[in-house]
Coordinates of C-alpha atoms in Angstrom, one line a residue:
M1225 CA 185.2 -98.6 131.1
Q1226 CA 188.3 -96.5 131.5
D1227 CA 191.5 -98.3 132.7
L1228 CA 191.7 -95.9 135.7
E1229 CA 188.1 -96.8 136.7
L1230 CA 188.9 -100.5 136.5
Q1231 CA 192.1 -100.0 138.5
A1232 CA 190.0 -98.2 141.1
V1233 CA 187.6 -101.1 141.4
E1234 CA 190.4 -103.7 141.8
S1235 CA 192.3 -101.5 144.3
A1236 CA 189.1 -101.0 146.4
L1237 CA 188.3 -104.7 146.5
T1238 CA 191.9 -105.7 147.3
D1239 CA 191.9 -103.1 150.1
L1240 CA 188.7 -104.5 151.5
V1241 CA 190.0 -108.1 151.6
D1242 CA 192.6 -106.8 154.1
G1243 CA 190.1 -104.5 155.7
E1244 CA 187.7 -107.3 156.5
R1245 CA 190.4 -108.9 158.6
R1246 CA 191.0 -105.7 160.5
W1247 CA 187.2 -105.2 160.9
A1248 CA 186.8 -108.7 162.4
T1249 CA 189.2 -107.7 165.2
T1250 CA 187.6 -104.3 165.8
T1251 CA 185.7 -104.5 169.1
L1252 CA 182.2 -103.3 169.6
E1253 CA 183.5 -100.5 171.8
Q1254 CA 185.9 -99.5 169.0
R1255 CA 183.1 -99.6 166.4
R1256 CA 180.9 -97.5 168.7
D1257 CA 183.7 -94.9 168.9
L1258 CA 184.1 -94.9 165.1
L1259 CA 180.4 -94.1 164.7
T1260 CA 180.5 -91.4 167.3
R1261 CA 183.4 -89.8 165.5
M1262 CA 181.4 -90.0 162.3
R1263 CA 178.5 -88.2 163.9
E1264 CA 180.9 -85.4 164.8
L1265 CA 182.3 -85.3 161.3
T1266 CA 178.7 -85.2 159.9
G1267 CA 178.1 -82.1 161.9
A1268 CA 181.4 -80.5 161.0
H1269 CA 180.9 -81.0 157.2
A1270 CA 177.1 -80.6 157.1
Q1271 CA 177.3 -77.2 155.5
E1272 CA 179.5 -78.5 152.7
W1273 CA 177.2 -81.5 152.2
V1274 CA 174.2 -79.2 151.8
D1275 CA 175.9 -76.7 149.6
T1276 CA 177.0 -79.5 147.3
A1277 CA 173.5 -81.0 147.2
V1278 CA 172.1 -77.5 146.4
Q1279 CA 174.5 -77.2 143.5
I1280 CA 173.6 -80.7 142.2
K1281 CA 169.9 -80.0 142.3
G1282 CA 170.0 -76.4 141.0
L1283 CA 168.3 -75.0 144.1
D1284 CA 168.4 -71.3 145.0
P1285 CA 170.8 -71.3 148.0
N1286 CA 168.4 -68.8 149.7
S1287 CA 165.3 -70.9 149.2
P1288 CA 163.5 -72.5 152.1
L1289 CA 163.6 -75.7 149.9
V1290 CA 167.2 -76.0 151.1
G1291 CA 165.7 -77.4 154.3
E1292 CA 165.0 -80.6 152.4
E1293 CA 168.7 -81.1 151.9
W1294 CA 169.5 -80.5 155.6
M1295 CA 166.8 -82.9 156.8
S1296 CA 167.2 -85.7 154.2
G1297 CA 171.0 -85.4 154.2
P1298 CA 173.2 -84.7 157.2
Y1299 CA 170.3 -84.5 159.7
V1300 CA 169.2 -88.1 159.3
M1301 CA 172.8 -89.3 158.9
A1302 CA 173.8 -87.8 162.2
A1303 CA 170.7 -89.0 164.0
S1304 CA 171.2 -92.5 162.7
L1305 CA 174.8 -92.6 163.7
G1306 CA 173.8 -91.6 167.3
V1307 CA 171.3 -94.4 167.6
L1308 CA 173.7 -97.0 166.0
A1309 CA 176.4 -96.0 168.4
D1310 CA 174.0 -96.5 171.3
T1311 CA 173.1 -99.9 169.9
L1312 CA 176.7 -101.0 169.8
D1313 CA 177.2 -99.7 173.3
H1314 CA 174.4 -101.8 174.6
L1315 CA 175.8 -104.9 172.9
A1316 CA 179.3 -104.2 174.2
K1317 CA 177.8 -104.2 177.7
G1318 CA 175.9 -107.5 177.1
R1319 CA 172.5 -105.9 176.9
S1320 CA 169.9 -106.1 174.1
P1321 CA 169.3 -102.9 172.2
L1322 CA 165.7 -103.5 173.0
A1323 CA 166.3 -103.9 176.8
D1324 CA 164.5 -100.6 177.7
V1325 CA 162.2 -100.4 174.8
K1326 CA 158.4 -100.5 175.0
F1327 CA 156.4 -103.2 173.3
H1328 CA 152.7 -103.7 172.7
D1329 CA 150.5 -106.1 171.0
V1330 CA 148.8 -105.2 167.7
R1331 CA 146.3 -107.7 166.5
D1332 CA 148.3 -111.0 166.5
R1333 CA 151.7 -109.4 166.3
V1334 CA 154.2 -107.8 168.6
A1335 CA 155.0 -104.1 167.9
V1336 CA 158.0 -102.1 169.0
N1337 CA 157.6 -98.5 169.9
V1338 CA 160.3 -96.7 167.9
L1339 CA 159.2 -93.0 168.2
P1340 CA 159.3 -91.2 170.5
T1341 CA 162.3 -92.7 172.3
S1342 CA 163.3 -89.7 174.4
V1343 CA 162.1 -86.5 175.8
Y1344 CA 163.8 -84.7 172.9
D1345 CA 161.6 -86.7 170.5
E1346 CA 158.5 -85.8 172.4
L1347 CA 159.4 -82.1 172.3
L1348 CA 160.6 -81.9 168.7
L1349 CA 158.0 -84.3 167.2
S1350 CA 155.1 -83.6 169.4
G1351 CA 152.1 -85.7 168.3
F1352 CA 154.2 -88.0 166.0
S1353 CA 154.8 -91.7 166.8
A1354 CA 156.0 -94.8 165.1
E1355 CA 156.0 -98.5 165.7
V1356 CA 157.7 -101.4 164.0
W1357 CA 155.4 -104.5 163.6
L1358 CA 157.3 -107.7 163.9
R1359 CA 156.2 -110.7 161.8
R1360 CA 153.7 -113.1 163.3
G1361 CA 155.2 -115.5 165.7
V1362 CA 158.1 -113.3 166.8
S1363 CA 157.8 -112.9 170.6
R1364 CA 159.1 -110.1 172.8
A1365 CA 161.8 -112.4 174.2
A1366 CA 162.9 -113.4 170.7
A1367 CA 163.0 -109.8 169.6
K1368 CA 165.2 -108.9 172.5
A1369 CA 167.5 -111.9 172.0
E1370 CA 167.9 -111.4 168.3
A1371 CA 168.3 -107.6 168.2
G1372 CA 171.8 -106.8 167.1
L1373 CA 171.9 -109.0 164.0
A1374 CA 175.4 -109.6 162.9
Q1375 CA 176.9 -107.5 165.7
L1376 CA 175.9 -110.3 168.1
D1377 CA 179.1 -112.0 166.8
P1378 CA 181.2 -109.1 165.5
S1379 CA 184.3 -111.3 164.7
R1380 CA 182.3 -113.3 162.2
T1381 CA 182.3 -111.1 159.1
A1382 CA 180.4 -111.8 155.9
G1383 CA 182.8 -110.8 153.1
I1384 CA 182.5 -107.8 150.8
G1385 CA 179.3 -106.0 149.9
V1386 CA 178.6 -103.6 147.1
V1387 CA 176.3 -100.7 147.6
L1388 CA 175.0 -99.1 144.4
G1389 CA 174.1 -95.6 145.6
A1390 CA 171.0 -93.6 144.8
G1391 CA 171.0 -90.3 143.0
N1392 CA 168.1 -88.5 144.6
I1393 CA 168.3 -88.3 148.4
M1394 CA 171.8 -87.6 149.5
S1395 CA 171.8 -89.7 152.7
I1396 CA 170.6 -92.9 151.1
A1397 CA 174.1 -94.1 150.0
P1398 CA 175.9 -93.5 153.3
L1399 CA 173.0 -94.9 155.3
D1400 CA 173.0 -98.1 153.1
V1401 CA 176.8 -98.4 153.7
L1402 CA 176.2 -98.3 157.5
Y1403 CA 173.5 -101.0 157.2
E1404 CA 175.7 -103.3 155.2
L1405 CA 178.6 -102.8 157.6
I1406 CA 176.8 -102.9 160.9
A1407 CA 173.6 -105.1 160.3
H1408 CA 175.3 -107.6 158.1
N1409 CA 179.0 -107.2 159.2
R1410 CA 180.2 -106.9 155.6
V1411 CA 182.9 -104.5 154.6
V1412 CA 181.6 -102.2 151.8
V1413 CA 182.5 -100.7 148.5
L1414 CA 180.2 -97.8 147.7
K1415 CA 179.7 -97.0 144.0
L1416 CA 178.2 -93.5 143.8
N1417 CA 175.5 -92.7 141.4
P1418 CA 177.1 -90.3 138.9
I1419 CA 174.6 -87.6 139.9
T1420 CA 176.1 -87.5 143.3
D1421 CA 179.8 -87.7 142.3
P1422 CA 180.3 -84.1 143.5
L1423 CA 179.6 -85.4 147.0
L1424 CA 182.7 -87.7 146.9
P1425 CA 184.8 -85.3 149.0
V1426 CA 182.1 -84.8 151.6
F1427 CA 181.4 -88.5 151.9
S1428 CA 185.1 -89.3 152.1
K1429 CA 185.4 -86.9 155.1
V1430 CA 182.3 -88.2 156.9
L1431 CA 183.1 -91.8 156.3
A1432 CA 186.8 -91.3 157.1
P1433 CA 186.9 -93.4 160.3
L1434 CA 185.6 -96.4 158.4
I1435 CA 187.8 -95.7 155.4
E1436 CA 190.9 -95.5 157.7
V1437 CA 190.1 -98.8 159.4
G1438 CA 189.8 -100.5 155.9
A1439 CA 186.0 -101.2 156.2
V1440 CA 184.8 -98.9 153.4
R1441 CA 185.9 -97.8 150.0
I1442 CA 184.2 -95.4 147.6
V1443 CA 184.4 -95.5 143.8
T1444 CA 182.8 -93.5 141.0
G1445 CA 181.8 -94.3 137.4
G1446 CA 178.9 -95.3 135.2
A1447 CA 177.0 -98.5 134.6
E1448 CA 180.1 -100.4 133.4
V1449 CA 181.8 -99.8 136.8
G1450 CA 178.7 -101.0 138.6
G1451 CA 178.6 -104.1 136.4
A1452 CA 182.2 -104.9 137.0
L1453 CA 181.7 -104.6 140.8
V1454 CA 178.6 -106.7 141.2
Q1455 CA 180.0 -109.5 139.0
H1456 CA 183.5 -109.5 140.7
D1457 CA 184.5 -112.8 142.3
L1458 CA 185.5 -111.0 145.5
V1459 CA 182.0 -109.6 146.1
N1460 CA 179.6 -111.5 148.2
H1461 CA 176.5 -109.4 148.3
V1462 CA 174.9 -106.5 146.4
H1463 CA 172.5 -103.8 147.8
M1464 CA 171.0 -101.3 145.5
T1465 CA 168.5 -98.4 145.5
G1466 CA 166.8 -97.4 142.3
S1467 CA 164.0 -98.7 140.1
A1468 CA 162.7 -102.2 139.5
R1469 CA 163.8 -101.8 135.9
T1470 CA 167.4 -101.1 136.9
H1471 CA 167.3 -104.0 139.3
D1472 CA 166.2 -106.4 136.6
A1473 CA 168.8 -105.2 134.2
I1474 CA 171.5 -105.9 136.8
V1475 CA 170.0 -109.3 137.9
W1476 CA 168.6 -110.6 134.6
G1477 CA 170.2 -108.5 131.8
V1478 CA 168.2 -106.6 129.2
G1479 CA 166.1 -107.4 126.2
D1480 CA 165.8 -111.0 124.9
E1481 CA 168.6 -112.1 127.3
A1482 CA 166.5 -111.0 130.3
V1483 CA 163.4 -112.8 128.9
E1484 CA 165.2 -116.0 128.4
R1485 CA 167.0 -115.9 131.7
K1486 CA 163.7 -115.3 133.6
R1487 CA 162.0 -118.1 131.7
A1488 CA 164.9 -120.4 132.6
G1489 CA 165.2 -119.2 136.2
D1490 CA 168.9 -118.4 135.4
P1491 CA 169.8 -114.9 136.7
K1492 CA 172.8 -113.2 135.3
L1493 CA 173.8 -112.1 138.8
T1494 CA 173.8 -115.2 141.1
K1495 CA 175.0 -113.6 144.4
P1496 CA 172.4 -112.4 147.0
V1497 CA 170.8 -109.0 146.3
T1498 CA 168.8 -106.8 148.5
S1499 CA 167.1 -103.6 147.3
E1500 CA 164.9 -100.6 147.8
L1501 CA 163.1 -99.8 144.6
G1502 CA 160.3 -97.4 145.1
G1503 CA 156.9 -97.9 143.5
V1504 CA 153.6 -96.2 143.0
S1505 CA 152.7 -94.9 146.4
P1506 CA 149.0 -94.2 147.2
T1507 CA 147.5 -91.6 149.5
I1508 CA 144.1 -92.8 150.9
V1509 CA 141.8 -90.0 151.9
I1510 CA 139.1 -91.1 154.4
P1511 CA 135.8 -89.2 154.0
G1512 CA 135.0 -87.0 156.9
R1513 CA 133.8 -83.5 158.0
W1514 CA 136.7 -81.1 157.5
S1515 CA 137.0 -77.4 158.1
N1516 CA 138.3 -75.1 155.4
A1517 CA 141.6 -75.0 157.3
D1518 CA 141.7 -78.8 157.3
L1519 CA 141.1 -78.9 153.6
K1520 CA 143.8 -76.4 152.9
F1521 CA 146.4 -78.0 155.2
Q1522 CA 145.9 -81.5 154.0
A1523 CA 146.1 -80.4 150.4
Q1524 CA 149.5 -78.9 151.2
H1525 CA 150.3 -82.2 152.8
V1526 CA 149.4 -84.1 149.6
A1527 CA 151.4 -81.6 147.5
T1528 CA 154.4 -82.2 149.8
Q1529 CA 154.0 -86.0 149.4
R1530 CA 154.3 -85.6 145.6
L1531 CA 156.6 -82.6 145.2
H1532 CA 159.2 -83.0 148.0
N1533 CA 162.6 -83.1 146.2
G1534 CA 160.8 -82.2 143.0
G1535 CA 158.9 -85.5 143.0
Y1536 CA 162.2 -87.5 142.7
N1537 CA 161.5 -89.7 145.8
C1538 CA 161.1 -93.5 145.8
V1539 CA 158.2 -93.0 148.2
A1540 CA 156.6 -89.9 146.6
S1541 CA 152.8 -90.3 146.5
Q1542 CA 151.7 -90.8 142.9
A1543 CA 148.0 -91.0 143.2
L1544 CA 145.1 -90.2 145.6
I1545 CA 142.5 -92.8 146.4
I1546 CA 139.4 -90.8 147.3
S1547 CA 135.7 -91.5 147.7
S1548 CA 133.5 -90.4 144.9
D1549 CA 130.7 -90.2 147.5
W1550 CA 132.5 -87.8 149.8
D1551 CA 130.5 -84.5 149.8
Q1552 CA 133.8 -82.5 150.3
K1553 CA 135.7 -84.3 147.5
D1554 CA 135.5 -81.5 144.9
R1555 CA 136.5 -78.8 147.4
F1556 CA 139.4 -80.9 148.6
L1557 CA 140.6 -81.6 145.0
A1558 CA 140.4 -77.9 144.3
E1559 CA 142.7 -77.2 147.2
V1560 CA 145.1 -79.9 146.0
R1561 CA 145.2 -78.2 142.6
N1562 CA 146.0 -74.9 144.3
A1563 CA 148.7 -76.4 146.5
I1564 CA 150.4 -78.2 143.6
A1565 CA 150.3 -75.1 141.5
A1566 CA 151.6 -72.8 144.3
A1567 CA 154.5 -75.0 145.4
P1568 CA 157.8 -73.3 144.9
E1569 CA 159.5 -73.6 141.5
R1570 CA 162.6 -75.7 141.2
A1571 CA 164.8 -77.2 138.5
A1572 CA 164.0 -80.6 137.0
Y1573 CA 167.4 -81.9 137.9
Y1574 CA 166.9 -85.6 137.7
P1575 CA 167.8 -87.1 134.3
G1576 CA 164.9 -88.1 132.2
S1577 CA 162.3 -86.1 134.2
D1578 CA 161.0 -84.1 131.2
D1579 CA 160.8 -87.3 129.1
R1580 CA 158.7 -89.0 131.8
V1581 CA 156.4 -86.0 132.0
A1582 CA 156.0 -86.1 128.2
S1583 CA 155.2 -89.8 128.4
A1584 CA 152.5 -89.1 130.9
L1585 CA 151.0 -86.5 128.7
E1586 CA 150.9 -89.0 125.8
S1587 CA 149.0 -91.4 128.1
Y1588 CA 146.8 -88.7 129.6
P1589 CA 146.4 -85.8 127.0
N1590 CA 143.7 -84.2 129.1
A1591 CA 145.9 -83.9 132.2
E1592 CA 145.9 -80.5 133.9
R1593 CA 149.2 -78.7 133.6
L1594 CA 149.9 -76.8 136.8
G1595 CA 152.6 -74.7 138.4
P1596 CA 155.4 -72.6 136.7
G1597 CA 155.5 -73.5 133.0
G1598 CA 152.8 -76.1 133.5
G1599 CA 155.4 -78.8 134.3
R1600 CA 153.3 -80.5 137.0
L1601 CA 150.6 -82.8 135.8
L1602 CA 147.3 -83.7 137.6
V1603 CA 145.3 -86.6 136.1
D1604 CA 141.9 -86.6 137.7
D1605 CA 140.2 -89.4 135.8
V1606 CA 142.4 -92.5 136.6
R1607 CA 140.5 -95.8 136.6
P1608 CA 141.3 -98.2 139.5
D1609 CA 142.9 -100.6 137.0
S1610 CA 146.5 -102.0 137.1
A1611 CA 146.6 -101.3 133.3
E1612 CA 146.6 -97.6 133.9
P1613 CA 150.1 -96.2 133.2
I1614 CA 150.1 -94.0 136.3
L1615 CA 149.4 -96.9 138.6
S1616 CA 151.6 -99.5 136.9
G1617 CA 154.9 -97.7 137.0
E1618 CA 156.8 -95.1 138.9
Y1619 CA 157.0 -91.8 136.9
F1620 CA 159.7 -90.3 139.3
S1621 CA 158.6 -86.8 138.2
P1622 CA 155.8 -84.3 139.2
V1623 CA 152.9 -86.4 137.8
Y1624 CA 149.9 -87.0 140.1
G1625 CA 146.7 -89.0 139.6
V1626 CA 143.3 -89.1 141.3
V1627 CA 141.5 -92.5 141.6
E1628 CA 137.9 -92.3 142.7
I1629 CA 136.1 -95.3 144.2
P1630 CA 132.6 -95.3 145.7
G1631 CA 131.7 -95.8 149.3
T1632 CA 131.9 -94.3 152.7
G1633 CA 132.8 -95.7 156.1
A1634 CA 134.0 -99.3 156.3
S1635 CA 132.9 -100.1 152.7
F1636 CA 135.3 -97.4 151.5
T1637 CA 138.2 -98.4 153.7
A1638 CA 137.9 -102.1 152.6
A1639 CA 137.8 -101.1 148.9
A1640 CA 140.7 -98.6 149.4
A1641 CA 142.9 -101.4 150.8
R1642 CA 142.0 -103.7 147.9
T1643 CA 142.8 -101.0 145.4
A1644 CA 146.1 -100.1 147.0
N1645 CA 147.2 -103.7 147.3
E1646 CA 146.0 -105.1 143.9
V1647 CA 146.1 -102.1 141.5
F1648 CA 149.1 -100.0 142.6
A1649 CA 152.6 -101.3 141.7
G1650 CA 155.0 -101.7 144.5
T1651 CA 154.8 -101.9 148.3
L1652 CA 157.2 -99.4 149.7
G1653 CA 154.8 -96.9 151.3
V1654 CA 151.2 -95.8 151.6
N1655 CA 149.7 -92.7 153.3
I1656 CA 146.3 -92.4 155.0
I1657 CA 144.7 -89.1 155.8
A1658 CA 141.8 -89.3 158.3
A1659 CA 140.3 -86.9 160.7
P1660 CA 140.4 -88.2 164.3
A1661 CA 136.6 -88.3 164.4
S1662 CA 136.6 -90.5 161.4
V1663 CA 139.2 -92.9 162.9
K1664 CA 137.1 -93.1 166.0
E1665 CA 133.9 -93.7 164.1
L1666 CA 135.4 -96.4 162.0
G1667 CA 136.9 -98.2 165.0
A1668 CA 137.9 -101.7 164.1
A1669 CA 137.4 -101.0 160.4
F1670 CA 140.2 -98.5 160.5
D1671 CA 142.5 -101.0 162.3
D1672 CA 141.5 -103.5 159.5
L1673 CA 142.6 -101.0 156.9
V1674 CA 146.0 -100.5 158.5
E1675 CA 146.5 -104.3 158.9
D1676 CA 145.3 -105.1 155.4
L1677 CA 147.6 -102.7 153.6
H1678 CA 150.7 -104.7 152.5
Y1679 CA 153.3 -101.9 152.5
G1680 CA 156.6 -101.5 154.2
T1681 CA 155.7 -98.2 155.7
I1682 CA 152.2 -96.9 156.5
A1683 CA 151.8 -93.3 157.5
I1684 CA 148.6 -92.1 159.2
N1685 CA 148.2 -88.3 159.0
A1686 CA 151.9 -88.2 158.2
W1687 CA 154.0 -88.7 155.1
T1688 CA 155.9 -92.0 154.9
G1689 CA 159.1 -89.9 154.5
V1690 CA 158.8 -89.5 158.3
G1691 CA 159.6 -93.2 158.5
Y1692 CA 162.7 -92.6 156.4
L1693 CA 163.8 -89.9 158.8
T1694 CA 163.3 -92.1 161.9
P1695 CA 166.5 -94.0 162.6
T1696 CA 164.9 -96.7 164.7
A1697 CA 162.2 -97.4 162.1
S1698 CA 162.7 -99.9 159.3
W1699 CA 162.7 -98.8 155.7
G1700 CA 162.0 -101.1 152.8
A1701 CA 159.3 -103.0 150.9
Y1702 CA 156.7 -105.3 152.5
P1703 CA 158.3 -108.7 152.9
G1704 CA 157.8 -111.5 150.4
H1705 CA 159.2 -110.2 147.1
T1706 CA 161.7 -112.2 145.1
I1707 CA 164.2 -111.3 142.4
D1708 CA 161.9 -112.4 139.6
D1709 CA 159.0 -110.3 141.0
V1710 CA 160.9 -107.7 142.9
Q1711 CA 158.3 -104.9 143.1
S1712 CA 159.7 -102.4 145.7
G1713 CA 162.6 -104.6 146.7
I1714 CA 163.9 -107.1 149.1
G1715 CA 165.0 -106.6 152.7
V1716 CA 165.1 -103.5 155.0
V1717 CA 167.6 -100.8 155.9
H1718 CA 168.0 -98.1 158.6
N1719 CA 166.6 -100.1 161.6
A1720 CA 169.2 -98.7 164.0
W1721 CA 168.2 -101.0 166.8
L1722 CA 169.1 -103.9 164.5
M1723 CA 165.8 -105.8 164.9
D1724 CA 165.1 -109.1 163.2
G1725 CA 161.8 -110.4 161.9
I1726 CA 160.4 -107.0 160.7
E1727 CA 157.1 -106.8 158.8
R1728 CA 156.4 -103.1 158.5
T1729 CA 156.6 -99.6 160.1
V1730 CA 153.5 -97.6 161.0
V1731 CA 153.9 -93.9 161.5
R1732 CA 151.2 -91.6 163.0
G1733 CA 151.0 -87.8 163.1
P1734 CA 148.6 -85.1 164.1
F1735 CA 145.7 -84.3 161.6
R1736 CA 146.1 -80.6 162.3
P1737 CA 149.1 -78.4 163.1
A1738 CA 149.3 -76.4 166.4
P1739 CA 147.5 -74.5 167.7
R1740 CA 144.4 -75.9 165.9
S1741 CA 145.4 -79.4 167.0
V1742 CA 145.2 -78.4 170.7
I1743 CA 142.0 -76.5 170.2
R1744 CA 140.4 -79.5 168.5
G1745 CA 141.5 -82.0 171.2
E1746 CA 144.6 -83.5 169.7
L1747 CA 147.6 -84.1 172.0
A1748 CA 150.1 -82.5 169.6
L1749 CA 152.0 -79.2 169.7
S1750 CA 153.8 -79.5 166.3
P1751 CA 153.3 -76.6 163.9
K1752 CA 153.5 -77.1 160.2
P1753 CA 156.2 -79.7 159.6
P1754 CA 159.5 -78.4 158.3
W1755 CA 159.4 -80.9 155.4
F1756 CA 156.3 -79.3 153.9
V1757 CA 157.2 -77.8 150.5
N1758 CA 155.6 -74.4 151.5
N1759 CA 157.3 -74.1 154.9
K1760 CA 158.9 -70.7 155.0
T1761 CA 161.6 -71.4 157.5
A1762 CA 162.5 -75.0 156.5
A1763 CA 166.1 -74.1 155.7
T1764 CA 166.8 -72.6 159.1
T1765 CA 164.9 -75.3 161.0
G1766 CA 166.6 -78.0 159.0
K1767 CA 170.0 -76.6 159.8
R1768 CA 169.3 -76.3 163.5
L1769 CA 167.9 -79.8 163.6
T1770 CA 171.1 -81.1 162.0
E1771 CA 173.2 -79.2 164.6
F1772 CA 171.1 -80.8 167.3
A1773 CA 171.4 -84.3 165.8
A1774 CA 175.2 -84.0 165.6
D1775 CA 175.5 -82.6 169.1
P1776 CA 172.3 -83.0 171.2
R1777 CA 172.1 -80.2 173.8
A1778 CA 169.0 -78.8 175.4
S1779 CA 170.4 -75.3 174.8
R1780 CA 169.7 -75.8 171.0
L1781 CA 166.0 -76.4 171.5
P1782 CA 164.7 -72.8 171.8
G1783 CA 166.3 -71.9 168.4
I1784 CA 164.7 -74.9 166.8
F1785 CA 161.2 -74.1 168.3
A1786 CA 161.5 -70.4 167.3
S1787 CA 162.3 -71.3 163.7
A1788 CA 159.7 -74.0 163.5
L1789 CA 156.9 -71.8 164.8
R1790 CA 157.6 -69.2 162.0
G1791 CA 157.3 -71.9 159.3

C-alpha cells in the first residue's frame, strides 16, 4: 500500500472520531435538512453521475441502455433520500415512520405495505406493489414503536463503520453509506471499489453535506487499503457488498489460513460484519396457458433478469426452474433464446467476466452461444443438483441455465420451492412468473410457494430488481446466515422507514403490459417497464424519472408517461 493511501486512511478515521461527536449533537431536524439538500445535489449532479458510469461501463452514450444508469444510479438515490428525510421528519415530530402506513396479515405474520405509498407511485408504477413481511411474533404495535432504529436516540452514536463499496451498480455504495449512518447511527468511511474510482468527484459532491458535518469520508485504493481499514482499531463495524468468496477472504483469510481459522472458529476479522453478497437467483415459471404475446413478453422479462447491466448484478437470474410437463415449454424456451440473442450488445466491462464465461464453457461444453460474438451462454440441460457449477456459484456474467423438473399445479410449485431452497446457492432473490389464471387456480398452493421460498426478496411477475429500486422495501438475504456460512449475506439495507424485525420483501407486478393487461382484466396501466433491456426509450424515461425523484412535481408526469409509452 502506498504511503499516501495509508495517510488517507489515517486521516479519514481521525476526522471521523471528531465527526462522530458532531454527529451526536446534530438534531433530527438538521439531519433531515442534510438529506433534503443531498437529494437536491443528486438531481444537480445526476448527468455527471450517469456520464461517468457510461464511461466506466463502455456504453454508447446514445444507447437506450443508458437508462439503466439513470434508474439504478441517481434515480434510486434521490428517491431514497426523499423517504429517509420524511422518516426523520416523522421522528422529529414524535411520530412513528409507520404511523400512517397500511398493515395486513399474511399467514401468521404482519406485513407492511411499502408500494404504492402515494398517488405518484400509483400513477408511475401502476399494477406494481410491494410488502415487507415482518418476522413471526412482531406485532403492528411493536413495528410502529421500533421503527426508526438508531434514530430513536440520535445522540447515541455507534462509532465508525466501514463501507466497502460495490463495483457494479453505482448507487450501492452511497445507499450503503446512508444506511450505516442513519439506521445504525455510525459515522462512515466509504472505500470505493477501484472500478468506481472515477465517481469520486460525483460522490463527493452528492455526499458533501455529510462530509462537511464530519459524518462521512471517502477513500480509494485496492485490497490492501480495504484490509487496513477493516482491521483498524478505530473501526467498530464493517459492511460490504460483493461475493461470498470476498467476504470469506476478509473475515477468515485465504488458503490454509482460512481453513484452519474456520475449523477453530477463530475469524481473522473479529468486529461485526454485515453484507450483501448475491447468489444464484432462480426464476420459477408456473405452467399455464399463455398467448404468443405472453410468451414473447415474458421471455424478454427473463432476458432482462439475466442481462440487465450485462449480467453483473448480485440478483441477476442465473437459471430458470421450469416444468418438463408444460406443453408450452419448448415454445417459451425458444422465445428466451431469441430474447437473449437479440438483447443489445455491450462491453464486458466487469473484471474477470470473460474468464468466468470460459469457465462455464469448460463445465458445459454443449452450451449454446448466443448474441453478438456468442458471448452469452445458455445451458439447457442443468440437473437439479447442488453439485452443478451453474447452481452452486454465482457466475456474474451472461451465463444462463435451464432446470427442468416434472409436475404441474401444486406438485410443481412444491417441487420448485424445494429446488430453489435446497439446490440453488444463496438467498438474495427469486422471481416467479405466473399468469393470473394460474395463480387463481393454484389458490393456497401459490401462497404456500411464496411462503416456502426462503429468499430476501421474492418478485411475482416482476424482477427482484424492483425491490432494490423501492426505497421503503428491505434489501438483503433471507435472515439466519452466519459468518461461517454467509450465503447471500447478513442484515438488510435500504429500508427507508427504518423498520426492525424484517424477514423478506415481496414484490408483485402485472403479468402483461398495457394495454393487454387491461384487456385481459388486470388492474394495471404500466407499459413495458423502462428497466427492460429492449426498452427503446429507457434513457429518456430514466432521466425524467430521476428529475422527478429529485424534485417531485406533477408537471413532470406527462413527459414521463409520453416517454414510457414509446418504450
